[in-house]
Every structure is written in C-alpha cells, then in structure tokens.
mmCIF file with all atom_site columns, C-alpha atoms in Angstrom:
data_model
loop_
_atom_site.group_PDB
_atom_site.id
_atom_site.type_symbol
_atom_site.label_atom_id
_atom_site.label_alt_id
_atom_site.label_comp_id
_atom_site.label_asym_id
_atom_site.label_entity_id
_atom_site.label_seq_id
_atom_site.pdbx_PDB_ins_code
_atom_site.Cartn_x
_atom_site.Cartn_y
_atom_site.Cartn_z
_atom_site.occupancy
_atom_site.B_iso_or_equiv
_atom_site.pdbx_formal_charge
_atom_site.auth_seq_id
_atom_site.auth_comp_id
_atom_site.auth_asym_id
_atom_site.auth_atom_id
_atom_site.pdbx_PDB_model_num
ATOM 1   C CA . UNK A 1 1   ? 0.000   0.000  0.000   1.00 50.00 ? 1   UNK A CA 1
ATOM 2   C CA . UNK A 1 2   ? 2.410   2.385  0.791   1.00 49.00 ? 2   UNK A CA 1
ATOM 3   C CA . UNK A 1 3   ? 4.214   1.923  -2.993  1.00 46.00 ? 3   UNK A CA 1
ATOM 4   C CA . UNK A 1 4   ? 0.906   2.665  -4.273  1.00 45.00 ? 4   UNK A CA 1
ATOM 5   C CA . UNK A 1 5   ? 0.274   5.756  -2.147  1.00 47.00 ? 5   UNK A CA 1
ATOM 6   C CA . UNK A 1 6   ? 3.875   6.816  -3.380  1.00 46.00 ? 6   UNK A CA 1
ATOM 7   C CA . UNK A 1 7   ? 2.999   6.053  -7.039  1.00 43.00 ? 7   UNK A CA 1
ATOM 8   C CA . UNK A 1 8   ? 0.093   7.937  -6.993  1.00 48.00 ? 8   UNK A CA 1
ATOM 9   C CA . UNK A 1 9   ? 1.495   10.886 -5.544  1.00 48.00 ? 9   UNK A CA 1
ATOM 10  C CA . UNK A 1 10  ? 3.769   10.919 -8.040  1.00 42.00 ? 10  UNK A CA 1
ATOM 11  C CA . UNK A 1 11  ? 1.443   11.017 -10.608 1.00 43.00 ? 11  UNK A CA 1
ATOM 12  C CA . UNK A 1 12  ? -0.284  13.070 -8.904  1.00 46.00 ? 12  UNK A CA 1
ATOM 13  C CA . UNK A 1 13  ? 2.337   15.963 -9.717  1.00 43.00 ? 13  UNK A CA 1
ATOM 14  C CA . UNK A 1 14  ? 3.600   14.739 -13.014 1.00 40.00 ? 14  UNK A CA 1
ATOM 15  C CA . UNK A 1 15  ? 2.935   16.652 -15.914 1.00 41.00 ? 15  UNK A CA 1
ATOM 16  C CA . UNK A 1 16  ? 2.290   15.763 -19.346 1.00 43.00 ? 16  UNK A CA 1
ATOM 17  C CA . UNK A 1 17  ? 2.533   19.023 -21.573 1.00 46.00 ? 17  UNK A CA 1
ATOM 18  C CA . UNK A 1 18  ? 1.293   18.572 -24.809 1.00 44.00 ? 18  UNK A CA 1
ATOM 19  C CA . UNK A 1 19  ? 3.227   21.427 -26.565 1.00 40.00 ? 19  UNK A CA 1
ATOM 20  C CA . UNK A 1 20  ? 4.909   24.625 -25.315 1.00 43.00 ? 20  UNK A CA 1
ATOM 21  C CA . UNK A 1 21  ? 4.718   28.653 -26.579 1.00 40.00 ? 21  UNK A CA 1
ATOM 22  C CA . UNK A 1 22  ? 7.097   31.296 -26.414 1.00 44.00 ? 22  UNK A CA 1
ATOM 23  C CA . UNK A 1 23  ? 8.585   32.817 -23.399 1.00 52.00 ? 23  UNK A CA 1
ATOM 24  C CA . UNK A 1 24  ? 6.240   35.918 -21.958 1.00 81.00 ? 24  UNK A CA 1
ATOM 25  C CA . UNK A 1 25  ? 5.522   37.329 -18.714 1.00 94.00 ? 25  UNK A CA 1
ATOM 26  C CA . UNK A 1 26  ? 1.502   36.285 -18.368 1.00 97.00 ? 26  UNK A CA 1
ATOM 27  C CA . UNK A 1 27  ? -0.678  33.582 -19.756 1.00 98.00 ? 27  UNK A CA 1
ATOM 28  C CA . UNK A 1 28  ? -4.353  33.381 -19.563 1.00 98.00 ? 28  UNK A CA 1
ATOM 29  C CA . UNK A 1 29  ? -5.657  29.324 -18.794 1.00 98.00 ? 29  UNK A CA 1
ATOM 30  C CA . UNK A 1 30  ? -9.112  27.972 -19.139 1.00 98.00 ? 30  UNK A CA 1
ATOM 31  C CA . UNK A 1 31  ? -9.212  25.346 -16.374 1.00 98.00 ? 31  UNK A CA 1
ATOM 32  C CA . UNK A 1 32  ? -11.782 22.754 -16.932 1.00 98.00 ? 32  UNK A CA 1
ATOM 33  C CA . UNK A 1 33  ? -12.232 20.448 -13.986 1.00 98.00 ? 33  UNK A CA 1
ATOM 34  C CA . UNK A 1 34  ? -14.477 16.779 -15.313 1.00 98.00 ? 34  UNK A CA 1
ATOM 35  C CA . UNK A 1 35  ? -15.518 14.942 -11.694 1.00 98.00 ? 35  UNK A CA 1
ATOM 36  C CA . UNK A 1 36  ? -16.456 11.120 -12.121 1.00 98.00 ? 36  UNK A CA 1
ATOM 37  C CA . UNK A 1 37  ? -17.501 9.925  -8.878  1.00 98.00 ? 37  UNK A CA 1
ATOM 38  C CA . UNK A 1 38  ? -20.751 7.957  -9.512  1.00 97.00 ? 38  UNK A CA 1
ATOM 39  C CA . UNK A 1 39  ? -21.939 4.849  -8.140  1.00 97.00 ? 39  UNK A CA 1
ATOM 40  C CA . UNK A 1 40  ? -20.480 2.588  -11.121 1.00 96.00 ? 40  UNK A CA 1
ATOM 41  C CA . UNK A 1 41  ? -17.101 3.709  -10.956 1.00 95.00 ? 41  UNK A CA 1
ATOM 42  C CA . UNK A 1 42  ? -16.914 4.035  -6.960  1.00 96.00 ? 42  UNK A CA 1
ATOM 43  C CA . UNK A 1 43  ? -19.258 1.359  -5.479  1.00 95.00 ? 43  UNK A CA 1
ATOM 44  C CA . UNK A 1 44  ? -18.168 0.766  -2.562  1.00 96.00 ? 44  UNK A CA 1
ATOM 45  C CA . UNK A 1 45  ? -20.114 2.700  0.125   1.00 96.00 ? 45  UNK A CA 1
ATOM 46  C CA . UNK A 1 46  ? -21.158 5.032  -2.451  1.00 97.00 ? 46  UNK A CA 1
ATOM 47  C CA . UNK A 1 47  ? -22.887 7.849  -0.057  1.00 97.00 ? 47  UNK A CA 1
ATOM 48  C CA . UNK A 1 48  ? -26.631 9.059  -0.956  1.00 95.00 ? 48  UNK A CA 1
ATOM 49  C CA . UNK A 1 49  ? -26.465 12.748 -2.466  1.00 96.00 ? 49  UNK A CA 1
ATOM 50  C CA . UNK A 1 50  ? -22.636 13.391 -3.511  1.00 98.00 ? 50  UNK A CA 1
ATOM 51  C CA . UNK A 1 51  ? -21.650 16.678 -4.681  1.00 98.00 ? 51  UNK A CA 1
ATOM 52  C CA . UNK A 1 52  ? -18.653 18.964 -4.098  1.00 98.00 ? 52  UNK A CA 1
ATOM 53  C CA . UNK A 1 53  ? -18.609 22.572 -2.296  1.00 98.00 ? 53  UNK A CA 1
ATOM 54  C CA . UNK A 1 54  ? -17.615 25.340 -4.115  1.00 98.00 ? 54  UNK A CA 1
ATOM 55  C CA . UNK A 1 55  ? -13.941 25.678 -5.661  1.00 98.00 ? 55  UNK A CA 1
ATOM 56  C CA . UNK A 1 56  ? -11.392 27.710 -4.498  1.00 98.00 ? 56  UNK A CA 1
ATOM 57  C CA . UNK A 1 57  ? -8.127  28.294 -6.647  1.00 98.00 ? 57  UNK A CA 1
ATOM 58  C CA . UNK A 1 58  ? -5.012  30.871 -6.344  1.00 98.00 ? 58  UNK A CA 1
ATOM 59  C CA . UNK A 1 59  ? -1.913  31.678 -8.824  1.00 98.00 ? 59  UNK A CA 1
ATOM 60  C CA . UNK A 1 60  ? 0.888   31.832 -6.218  1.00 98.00 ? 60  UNK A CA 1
ATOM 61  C CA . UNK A 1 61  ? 4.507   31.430 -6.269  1.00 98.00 ? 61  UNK A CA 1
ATOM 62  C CA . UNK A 1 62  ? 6.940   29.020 -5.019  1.00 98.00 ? 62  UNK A CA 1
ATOM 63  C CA . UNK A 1 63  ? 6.288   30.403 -1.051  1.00 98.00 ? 63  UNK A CA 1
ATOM 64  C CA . UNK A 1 64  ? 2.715   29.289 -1.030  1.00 98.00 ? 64  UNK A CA 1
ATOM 65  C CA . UNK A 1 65  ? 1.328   25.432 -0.489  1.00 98.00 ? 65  UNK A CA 1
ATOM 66  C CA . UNK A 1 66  ? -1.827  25.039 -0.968  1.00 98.00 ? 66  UNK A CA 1
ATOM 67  C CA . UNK A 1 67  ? -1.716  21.224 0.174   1.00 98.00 ? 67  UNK A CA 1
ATOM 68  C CA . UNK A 1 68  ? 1.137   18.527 -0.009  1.00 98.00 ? 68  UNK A CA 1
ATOM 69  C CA . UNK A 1 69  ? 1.917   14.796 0.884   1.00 98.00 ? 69  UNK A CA 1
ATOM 70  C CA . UNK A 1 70  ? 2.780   15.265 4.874   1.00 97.00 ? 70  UNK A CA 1
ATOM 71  C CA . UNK A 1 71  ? 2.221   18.578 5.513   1.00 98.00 ? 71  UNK A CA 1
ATOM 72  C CA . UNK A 1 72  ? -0.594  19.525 7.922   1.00 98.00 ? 72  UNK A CA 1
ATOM 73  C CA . UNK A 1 73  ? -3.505  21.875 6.817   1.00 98.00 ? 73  UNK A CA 1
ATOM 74  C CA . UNK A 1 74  ? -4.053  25.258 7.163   1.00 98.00 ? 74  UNK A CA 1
ATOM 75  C CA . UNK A 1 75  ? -6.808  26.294 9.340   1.00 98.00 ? 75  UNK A CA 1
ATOM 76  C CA . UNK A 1 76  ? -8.810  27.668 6.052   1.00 98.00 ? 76  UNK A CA 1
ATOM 77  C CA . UNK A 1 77  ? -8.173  24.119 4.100   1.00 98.00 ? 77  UNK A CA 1
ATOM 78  C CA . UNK A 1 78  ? -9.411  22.088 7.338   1.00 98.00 ? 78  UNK A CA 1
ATOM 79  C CA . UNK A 1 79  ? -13.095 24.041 7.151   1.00 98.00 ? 79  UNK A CA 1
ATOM 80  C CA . UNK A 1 80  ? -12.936 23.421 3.371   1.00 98.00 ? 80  UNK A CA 1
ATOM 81  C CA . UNK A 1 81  ? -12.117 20.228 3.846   1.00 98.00 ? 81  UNK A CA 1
ATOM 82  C CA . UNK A 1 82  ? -14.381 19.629 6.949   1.00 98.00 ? 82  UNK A CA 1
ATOM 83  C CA . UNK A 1 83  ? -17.665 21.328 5.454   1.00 97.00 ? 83  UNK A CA 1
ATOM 84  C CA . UNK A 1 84  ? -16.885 23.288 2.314   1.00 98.00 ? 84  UNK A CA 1
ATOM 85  C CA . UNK A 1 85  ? -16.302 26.964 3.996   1.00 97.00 ? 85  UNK A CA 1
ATOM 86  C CA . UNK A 1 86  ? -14.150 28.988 2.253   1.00 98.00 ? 86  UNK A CA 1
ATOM 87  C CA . UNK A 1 87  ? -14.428 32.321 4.075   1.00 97.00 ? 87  UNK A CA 1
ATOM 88  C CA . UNK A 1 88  ? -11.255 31.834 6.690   1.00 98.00 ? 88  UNK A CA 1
ATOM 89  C CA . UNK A 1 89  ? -9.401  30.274 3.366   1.00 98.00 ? 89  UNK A CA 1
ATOM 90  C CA . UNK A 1 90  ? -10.217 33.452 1.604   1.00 98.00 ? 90  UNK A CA 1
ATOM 91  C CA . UNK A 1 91  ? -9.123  35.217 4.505   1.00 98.00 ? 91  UNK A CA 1
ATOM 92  C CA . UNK A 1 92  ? -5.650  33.688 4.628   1.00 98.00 ? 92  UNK A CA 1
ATOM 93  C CA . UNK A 1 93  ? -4.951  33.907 0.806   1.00 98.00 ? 93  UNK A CA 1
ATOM 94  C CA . UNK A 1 94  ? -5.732  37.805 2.107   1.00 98.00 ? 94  UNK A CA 1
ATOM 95  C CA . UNK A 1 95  ? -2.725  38.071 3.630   1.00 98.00 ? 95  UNK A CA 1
ATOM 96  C CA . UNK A 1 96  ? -0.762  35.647 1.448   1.00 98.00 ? 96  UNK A CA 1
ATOM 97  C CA . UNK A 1 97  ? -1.613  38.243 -1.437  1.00 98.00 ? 97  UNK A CA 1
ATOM 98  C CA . UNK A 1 98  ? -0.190  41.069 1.236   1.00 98.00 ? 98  UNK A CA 1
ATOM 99  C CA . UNK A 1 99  ? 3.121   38.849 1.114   1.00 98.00 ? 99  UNK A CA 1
ATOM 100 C CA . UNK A 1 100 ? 2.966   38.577 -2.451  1.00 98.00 ? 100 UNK A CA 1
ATOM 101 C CA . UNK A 1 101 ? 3.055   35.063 -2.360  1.00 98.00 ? 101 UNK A CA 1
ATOM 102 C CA . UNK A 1 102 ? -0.588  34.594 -3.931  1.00 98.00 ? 102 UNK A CA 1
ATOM 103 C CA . UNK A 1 103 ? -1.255  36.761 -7.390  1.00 98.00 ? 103 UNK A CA 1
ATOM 104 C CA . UNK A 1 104 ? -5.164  35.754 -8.206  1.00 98.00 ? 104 UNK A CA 1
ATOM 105 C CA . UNK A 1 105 ? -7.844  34.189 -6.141  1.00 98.00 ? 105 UNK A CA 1
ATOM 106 C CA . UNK A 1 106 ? -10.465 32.208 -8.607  1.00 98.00 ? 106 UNK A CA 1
ATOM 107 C CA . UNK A 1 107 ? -13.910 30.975 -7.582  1.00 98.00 ? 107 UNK A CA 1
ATOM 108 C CA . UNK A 1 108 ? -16.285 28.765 -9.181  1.00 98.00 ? 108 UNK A CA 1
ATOM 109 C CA . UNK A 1 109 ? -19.447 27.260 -7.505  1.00 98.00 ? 109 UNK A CA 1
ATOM 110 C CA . UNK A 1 110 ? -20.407 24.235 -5.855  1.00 98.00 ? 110 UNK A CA 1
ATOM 111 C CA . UNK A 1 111 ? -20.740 21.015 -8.271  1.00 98.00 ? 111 UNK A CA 1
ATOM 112 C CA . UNK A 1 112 ? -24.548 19.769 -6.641  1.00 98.00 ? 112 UNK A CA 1
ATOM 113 C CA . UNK A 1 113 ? -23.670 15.906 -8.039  1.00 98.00 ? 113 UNK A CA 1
ATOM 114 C CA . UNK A 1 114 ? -20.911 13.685 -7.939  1.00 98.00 ? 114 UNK A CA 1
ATOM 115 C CA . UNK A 1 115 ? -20.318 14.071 -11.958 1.00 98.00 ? 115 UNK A CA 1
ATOM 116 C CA . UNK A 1 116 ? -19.978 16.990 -13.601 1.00 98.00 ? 116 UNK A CA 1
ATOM 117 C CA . UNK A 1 117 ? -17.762 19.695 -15.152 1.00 98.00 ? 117 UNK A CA 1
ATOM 118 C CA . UNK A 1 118 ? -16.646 23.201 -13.678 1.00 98.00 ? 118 UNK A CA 1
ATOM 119 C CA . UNK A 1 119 ? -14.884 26.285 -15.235 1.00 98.00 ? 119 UNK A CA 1
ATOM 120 C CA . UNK A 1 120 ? -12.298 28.486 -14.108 1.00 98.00 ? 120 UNK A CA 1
ATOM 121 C CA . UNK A 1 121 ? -10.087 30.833 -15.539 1.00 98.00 ? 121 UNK A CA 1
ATOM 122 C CA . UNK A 1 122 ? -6.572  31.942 -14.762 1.00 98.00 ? 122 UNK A CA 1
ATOM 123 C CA . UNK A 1 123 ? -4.220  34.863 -15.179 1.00 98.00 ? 123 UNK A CA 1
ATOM 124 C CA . UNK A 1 124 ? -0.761  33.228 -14.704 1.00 98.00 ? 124 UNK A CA 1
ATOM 125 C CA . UNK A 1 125 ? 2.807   35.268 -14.583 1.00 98.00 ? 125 UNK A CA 1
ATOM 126 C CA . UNK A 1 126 ? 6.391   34.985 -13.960 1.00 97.00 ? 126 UNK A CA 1
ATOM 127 C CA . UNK A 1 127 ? 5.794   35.990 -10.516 1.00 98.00 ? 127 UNK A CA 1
ATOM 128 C CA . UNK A 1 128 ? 3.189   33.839 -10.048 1.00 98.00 ? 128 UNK A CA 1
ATOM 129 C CA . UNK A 1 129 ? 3.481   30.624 -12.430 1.00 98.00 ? 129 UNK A CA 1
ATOM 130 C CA . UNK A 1 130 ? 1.962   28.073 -10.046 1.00 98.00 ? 130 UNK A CA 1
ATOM 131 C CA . UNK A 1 131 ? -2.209  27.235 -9.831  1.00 98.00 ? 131 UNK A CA 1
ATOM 132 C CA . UNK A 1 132 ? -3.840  25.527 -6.756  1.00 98.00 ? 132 UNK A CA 1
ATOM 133 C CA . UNK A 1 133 ? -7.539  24.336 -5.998  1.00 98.00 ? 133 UNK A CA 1
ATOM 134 C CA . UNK A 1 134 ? -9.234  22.455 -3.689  1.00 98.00 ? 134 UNK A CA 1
ATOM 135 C CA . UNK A 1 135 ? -12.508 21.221 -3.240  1.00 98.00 ? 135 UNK A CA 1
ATOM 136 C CA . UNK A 1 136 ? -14.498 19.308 -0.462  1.00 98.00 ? 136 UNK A CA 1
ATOM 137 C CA . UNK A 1 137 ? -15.331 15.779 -1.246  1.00 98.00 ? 137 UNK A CA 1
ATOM 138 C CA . UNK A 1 138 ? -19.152 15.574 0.166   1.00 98.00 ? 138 UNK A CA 1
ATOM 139 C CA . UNK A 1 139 ? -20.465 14.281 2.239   1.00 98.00 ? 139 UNK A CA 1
ATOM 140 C CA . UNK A 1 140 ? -16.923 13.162 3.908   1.00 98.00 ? 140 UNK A CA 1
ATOM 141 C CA . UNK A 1 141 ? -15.573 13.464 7.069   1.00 98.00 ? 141 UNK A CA 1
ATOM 142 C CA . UNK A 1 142 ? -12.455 16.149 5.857   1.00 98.00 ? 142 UNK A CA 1
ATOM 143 C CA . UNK A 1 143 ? -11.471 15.100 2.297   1.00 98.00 ? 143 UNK A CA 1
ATOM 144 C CA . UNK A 1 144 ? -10.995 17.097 -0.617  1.00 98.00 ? 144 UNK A CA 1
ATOM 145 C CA . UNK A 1 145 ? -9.900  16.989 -4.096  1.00 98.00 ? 145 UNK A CA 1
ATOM 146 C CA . UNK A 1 146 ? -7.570  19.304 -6.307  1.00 98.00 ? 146 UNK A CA 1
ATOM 147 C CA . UNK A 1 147 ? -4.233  20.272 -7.713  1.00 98.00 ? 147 UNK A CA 1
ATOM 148 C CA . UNK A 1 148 ? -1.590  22.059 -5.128  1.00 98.00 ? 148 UNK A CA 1
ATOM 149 C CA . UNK A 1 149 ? 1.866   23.697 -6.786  1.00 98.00 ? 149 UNK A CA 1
ATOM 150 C CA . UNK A 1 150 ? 1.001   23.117 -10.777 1.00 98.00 ? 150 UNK A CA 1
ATOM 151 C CA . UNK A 1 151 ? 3.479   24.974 -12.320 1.00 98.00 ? 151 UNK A CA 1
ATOM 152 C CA . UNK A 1 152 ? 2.348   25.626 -15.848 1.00 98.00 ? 152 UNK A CA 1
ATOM 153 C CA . UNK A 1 153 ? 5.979   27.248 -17.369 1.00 98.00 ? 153 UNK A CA 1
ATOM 154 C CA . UNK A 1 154 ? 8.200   24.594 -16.094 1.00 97.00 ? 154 UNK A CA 1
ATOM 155 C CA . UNK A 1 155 ? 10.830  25.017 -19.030 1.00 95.00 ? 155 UNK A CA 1
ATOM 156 C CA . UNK A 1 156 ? 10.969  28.482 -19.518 1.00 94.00 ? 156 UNK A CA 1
ATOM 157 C CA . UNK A 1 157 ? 7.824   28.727 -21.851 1.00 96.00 ? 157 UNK A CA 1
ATOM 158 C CA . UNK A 1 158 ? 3.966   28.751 -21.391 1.00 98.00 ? 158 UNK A CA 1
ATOM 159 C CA . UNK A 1 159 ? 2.496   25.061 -21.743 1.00 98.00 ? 159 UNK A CA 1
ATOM 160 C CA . UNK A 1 160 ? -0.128  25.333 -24.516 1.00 98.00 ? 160 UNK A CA 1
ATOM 161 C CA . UNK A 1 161 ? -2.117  22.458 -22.358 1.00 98.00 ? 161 UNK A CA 1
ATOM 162 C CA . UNK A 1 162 ? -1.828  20.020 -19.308 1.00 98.00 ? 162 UNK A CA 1
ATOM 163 C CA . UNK A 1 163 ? -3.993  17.332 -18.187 1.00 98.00 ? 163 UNK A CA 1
ATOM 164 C CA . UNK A 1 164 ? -3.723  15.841 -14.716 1.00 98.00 ? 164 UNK A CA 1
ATOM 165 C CA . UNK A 1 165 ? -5.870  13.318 -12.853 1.00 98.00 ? 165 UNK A CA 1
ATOM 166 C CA . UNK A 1 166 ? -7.463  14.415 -9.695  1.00 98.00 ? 166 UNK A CA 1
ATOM 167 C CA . UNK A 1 167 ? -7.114  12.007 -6.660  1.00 98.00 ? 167 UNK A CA 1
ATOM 168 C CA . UNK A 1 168 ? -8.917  12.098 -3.080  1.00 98.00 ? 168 UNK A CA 1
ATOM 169 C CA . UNK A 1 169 ? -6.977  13.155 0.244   1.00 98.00 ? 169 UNK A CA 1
ATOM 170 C CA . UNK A 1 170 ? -7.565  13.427 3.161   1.00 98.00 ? 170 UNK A CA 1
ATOM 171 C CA . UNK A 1 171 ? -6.864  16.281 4.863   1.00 98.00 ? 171 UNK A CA 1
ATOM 172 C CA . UNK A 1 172 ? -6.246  15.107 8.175   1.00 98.00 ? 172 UNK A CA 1
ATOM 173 C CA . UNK A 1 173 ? -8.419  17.284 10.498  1.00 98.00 ? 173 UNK A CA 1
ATOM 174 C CA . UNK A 1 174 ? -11.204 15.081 11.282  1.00 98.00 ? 174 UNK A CA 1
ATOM 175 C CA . UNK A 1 175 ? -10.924 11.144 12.625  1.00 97.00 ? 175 UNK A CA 1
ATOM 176 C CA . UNK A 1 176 ? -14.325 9.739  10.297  1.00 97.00 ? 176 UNK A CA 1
ATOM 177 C CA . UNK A 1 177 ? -13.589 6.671  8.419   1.00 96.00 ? 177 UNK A CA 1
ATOM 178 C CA . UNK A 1 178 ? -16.904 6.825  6.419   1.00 97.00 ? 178 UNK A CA 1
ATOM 179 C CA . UNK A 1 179 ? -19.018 8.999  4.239   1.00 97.00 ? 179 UNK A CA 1
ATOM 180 C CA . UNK A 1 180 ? -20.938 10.005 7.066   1.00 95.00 ? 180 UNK A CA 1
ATOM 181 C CA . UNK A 1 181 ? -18.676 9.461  10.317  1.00 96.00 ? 181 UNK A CA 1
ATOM 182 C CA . UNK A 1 182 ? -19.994 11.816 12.901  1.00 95.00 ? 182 UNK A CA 1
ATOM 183 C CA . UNK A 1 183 ? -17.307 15.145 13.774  1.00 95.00 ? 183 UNK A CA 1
ATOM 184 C CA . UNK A 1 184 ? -14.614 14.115 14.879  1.00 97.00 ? 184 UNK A CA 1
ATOM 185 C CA . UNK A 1 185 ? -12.037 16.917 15.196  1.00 97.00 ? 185 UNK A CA 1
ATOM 186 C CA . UNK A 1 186 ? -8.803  15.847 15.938  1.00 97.00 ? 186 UNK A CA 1
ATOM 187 C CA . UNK A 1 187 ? -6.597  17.145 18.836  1.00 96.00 ? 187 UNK A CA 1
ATOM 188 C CA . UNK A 1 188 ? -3.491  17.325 16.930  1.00 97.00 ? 188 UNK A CA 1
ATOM 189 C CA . UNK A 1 189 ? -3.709  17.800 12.943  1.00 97.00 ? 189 UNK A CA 1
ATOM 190 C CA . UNK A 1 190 ? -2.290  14.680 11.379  1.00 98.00 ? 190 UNK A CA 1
ATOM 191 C CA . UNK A 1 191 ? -0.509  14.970 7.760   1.00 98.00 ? 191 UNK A CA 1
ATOM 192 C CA . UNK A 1 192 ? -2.530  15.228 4.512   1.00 98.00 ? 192 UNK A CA 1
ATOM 193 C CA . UNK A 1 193 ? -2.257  11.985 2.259   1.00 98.00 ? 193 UNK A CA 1
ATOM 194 C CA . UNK A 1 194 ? -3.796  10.438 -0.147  1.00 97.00 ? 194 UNK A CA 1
ATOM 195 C CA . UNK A 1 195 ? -7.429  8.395  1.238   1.00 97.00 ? 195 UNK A CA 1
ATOM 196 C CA . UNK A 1 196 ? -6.546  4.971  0.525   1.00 92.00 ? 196 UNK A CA 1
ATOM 197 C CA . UNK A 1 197 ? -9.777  4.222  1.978   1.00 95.00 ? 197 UNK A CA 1
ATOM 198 C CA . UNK A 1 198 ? -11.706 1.224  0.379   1.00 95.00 ? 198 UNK A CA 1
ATOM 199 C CA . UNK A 1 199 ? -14.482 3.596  -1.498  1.00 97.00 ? 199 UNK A CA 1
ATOM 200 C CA . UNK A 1 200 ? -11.521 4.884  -3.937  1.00 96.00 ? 200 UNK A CA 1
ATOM 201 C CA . UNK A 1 201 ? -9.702  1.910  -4.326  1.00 91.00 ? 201 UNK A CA 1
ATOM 202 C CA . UNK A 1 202 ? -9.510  -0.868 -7.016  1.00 85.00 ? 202 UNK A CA 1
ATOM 203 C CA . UNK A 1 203 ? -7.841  -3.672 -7.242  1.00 84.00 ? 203 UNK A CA 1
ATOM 204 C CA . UNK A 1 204 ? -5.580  -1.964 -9.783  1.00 84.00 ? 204 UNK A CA 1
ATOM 205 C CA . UNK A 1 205 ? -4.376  0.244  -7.394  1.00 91.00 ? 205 UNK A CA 1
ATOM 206 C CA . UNK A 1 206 ? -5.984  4.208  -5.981  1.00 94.00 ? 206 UNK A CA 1
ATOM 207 C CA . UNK A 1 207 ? -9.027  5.797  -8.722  1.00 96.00 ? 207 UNK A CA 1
ATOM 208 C CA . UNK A 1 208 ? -8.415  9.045  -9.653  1.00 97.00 ? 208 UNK A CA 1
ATOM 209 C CA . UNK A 1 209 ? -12.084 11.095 -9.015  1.00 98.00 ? 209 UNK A CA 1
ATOM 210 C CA . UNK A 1 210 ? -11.648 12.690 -12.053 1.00 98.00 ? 210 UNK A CA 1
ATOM 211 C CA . UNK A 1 211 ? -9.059  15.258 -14.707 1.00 98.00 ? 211 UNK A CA 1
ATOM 212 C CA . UNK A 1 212 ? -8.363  18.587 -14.696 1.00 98.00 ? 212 UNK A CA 1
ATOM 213 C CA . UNK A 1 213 ? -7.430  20.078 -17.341 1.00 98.00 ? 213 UNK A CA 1
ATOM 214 C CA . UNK A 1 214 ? -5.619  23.425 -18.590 1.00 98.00 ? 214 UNK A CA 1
ATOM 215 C CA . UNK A 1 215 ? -5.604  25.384 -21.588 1.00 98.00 ? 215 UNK A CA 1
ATOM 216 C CA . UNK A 1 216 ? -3.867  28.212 -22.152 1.00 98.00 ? 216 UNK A CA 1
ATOM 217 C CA . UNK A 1 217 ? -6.472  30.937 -24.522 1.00 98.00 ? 217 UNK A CA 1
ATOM 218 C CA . UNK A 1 218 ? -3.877  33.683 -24.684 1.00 93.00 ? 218 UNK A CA 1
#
C-alpha cells in the first residue's frame, strides 16, 4: 500500500505538456475540472447525495502550499475540507496576497452531483506561475480533491495544455472513516495523504475522481 500511495502521488504531480509557446511574462488558462464519482465507478459505500462545495483556486509562487503529501492543513483548508467553507481560506490567501506570495484568487461554484464539469479561468505570470484548488469531497468526514503547486511554465515557456488526474486526500483534520462518520475533530492535525480508503480503491491500485485540465487561450 504504501508503494501505491507513493505512485500515486507521483502522478499526482507529473505533468504531461502537450506542446509549449514562447517565453512571456503572463498567460491566460481555461481550467476545466471533469468529476467522475458515480456509483459505477466508486461502489463501494457510495454515499446518498454526492456533490462537491464550491472551488477555491489561487496563482501563487513558489512560497505558497496550498496542500502537499505530509504537511498539515491550514486552518482555512481544514473548514474546506471539513464542510466546504471557504471564508477563513479566503481570509488567509488575504494576507498571502499582502506577502505577495498569492497573485489571483479564482472561484467557481459548488458542483450539486458527484459528476460533472466546472470552469475556471486563470491569469498566470512569472511571478506567479503556479495554480492551486481544492474542493471538499461531500459528504466526507475532511477530504478534498484538487491540484496544489502546478506549475504551468516549467521550461521556460507557457504550456499550450496540461492534463492531470485528480485524486482524493484526506486532509487530516477530522478522525471519520466513512461517508458520514460523525465530527470528529482531531486534537493534533495529522498529515494530509492520499485516502486509501476502500471507497476509492480498485484492485488496480488508488481511482483518480476525475481530470483537470488546462488550456492556455492567450
């Protein structure tokens, strides 16, 4: 299990660019986020009424995590991840942007099933050549799904387009082991990780809950 959970997080943050532009100081993305989690593809445990809560995503330089493999989540991300607030993650991007660390915050709204596609759209710079998102995964006990740290220049030039697959983590806030585990704050944060929980496993290994994908318009 835990060379799976490796593997995955690897692929997690590979990138697959499918051809490069010229060298300039911005680039506009069109970020198009396809969720599969339905019954057929996840049916273990499959909860009644999934959906996600509204997506949050930030440009932001090298200084800013949104969420890693280890690290232990920011106040804001636990309340995303816990029931879908993003106010106090707002609120710390606030001063992130004060530090110069974030460039853009992005918004996009709640996703009320478990399939479905959502839009966002992203002013990317030098300064500020890495995207972020992160959704919760509902209902859940504190698990989310997104991208943390994409950089979309990593050669020197814009990527013209990048697909990624979008995994489930846990965000290690809240002790639930099921859909609907009663709150269960922890006393002490534990690490974010991949959920290699039984509902997104296979016997092939971890299921991605769907792509995202970016495409750069300008």
């Amino acid at each position: 299990m835990e060379k799976l959970i490796r593997f995955a997080a690897l692929a997690f943050f590979s990138i697959a660019p499918m051809a490069v532009a010229t060298a300039q100081d911005s680039a506009d993305y069109h970020v198009t986020v396809t969720l599969n989690w339905t019954e057929a593809a996840f049916p273990v445990g499959f909860p009644e009424d999934p959906h996600f809560s509204r997506f949050i995503g930030m440009t932001h330089n090298e200084r800013f995590t949104l969420f890693a493999d280890g690290q232990t989540a920011s106040t804001g991300l636990g309340l995303v991840a816990t029931n879908g607030r993003v106010s106090i993650l707002k609120a710390e991007l606030g001063e992130m942007t004060r530090r110069k660390r974030i460039g853009s915050v992005v918004e996009a709204d709640a996703l009320k099933a478990g399939a479905g596609v959502v839009q966002m759209t992203a002013t990317l710079t030098s300064a500020h050549n890495r995207f972020s998102f992160a959704t919760m995964v509902a209902p859940s006990p504190d698990w989310i799904t997104g991208a943390s740290g994409i950089v979309l220049n990593p050669d020197g030039p814009w990527l013209e387009s990048l697909t990624l697959p979008l995994w489930v983590w846990d965000a290690g806030v809240d002790g639930g082991q099921t859909f609907t585990s009663p709150d269960d704050p922890l006393p002490v944060k534990e690490s974010v990780r991949l959920a290699a929980t039984p509902y997104f496993l296979h016997p092939a290994g971890l299921l991605p809950i769907g792509t995202v994908v970016f495409v750069r318009v300008r």
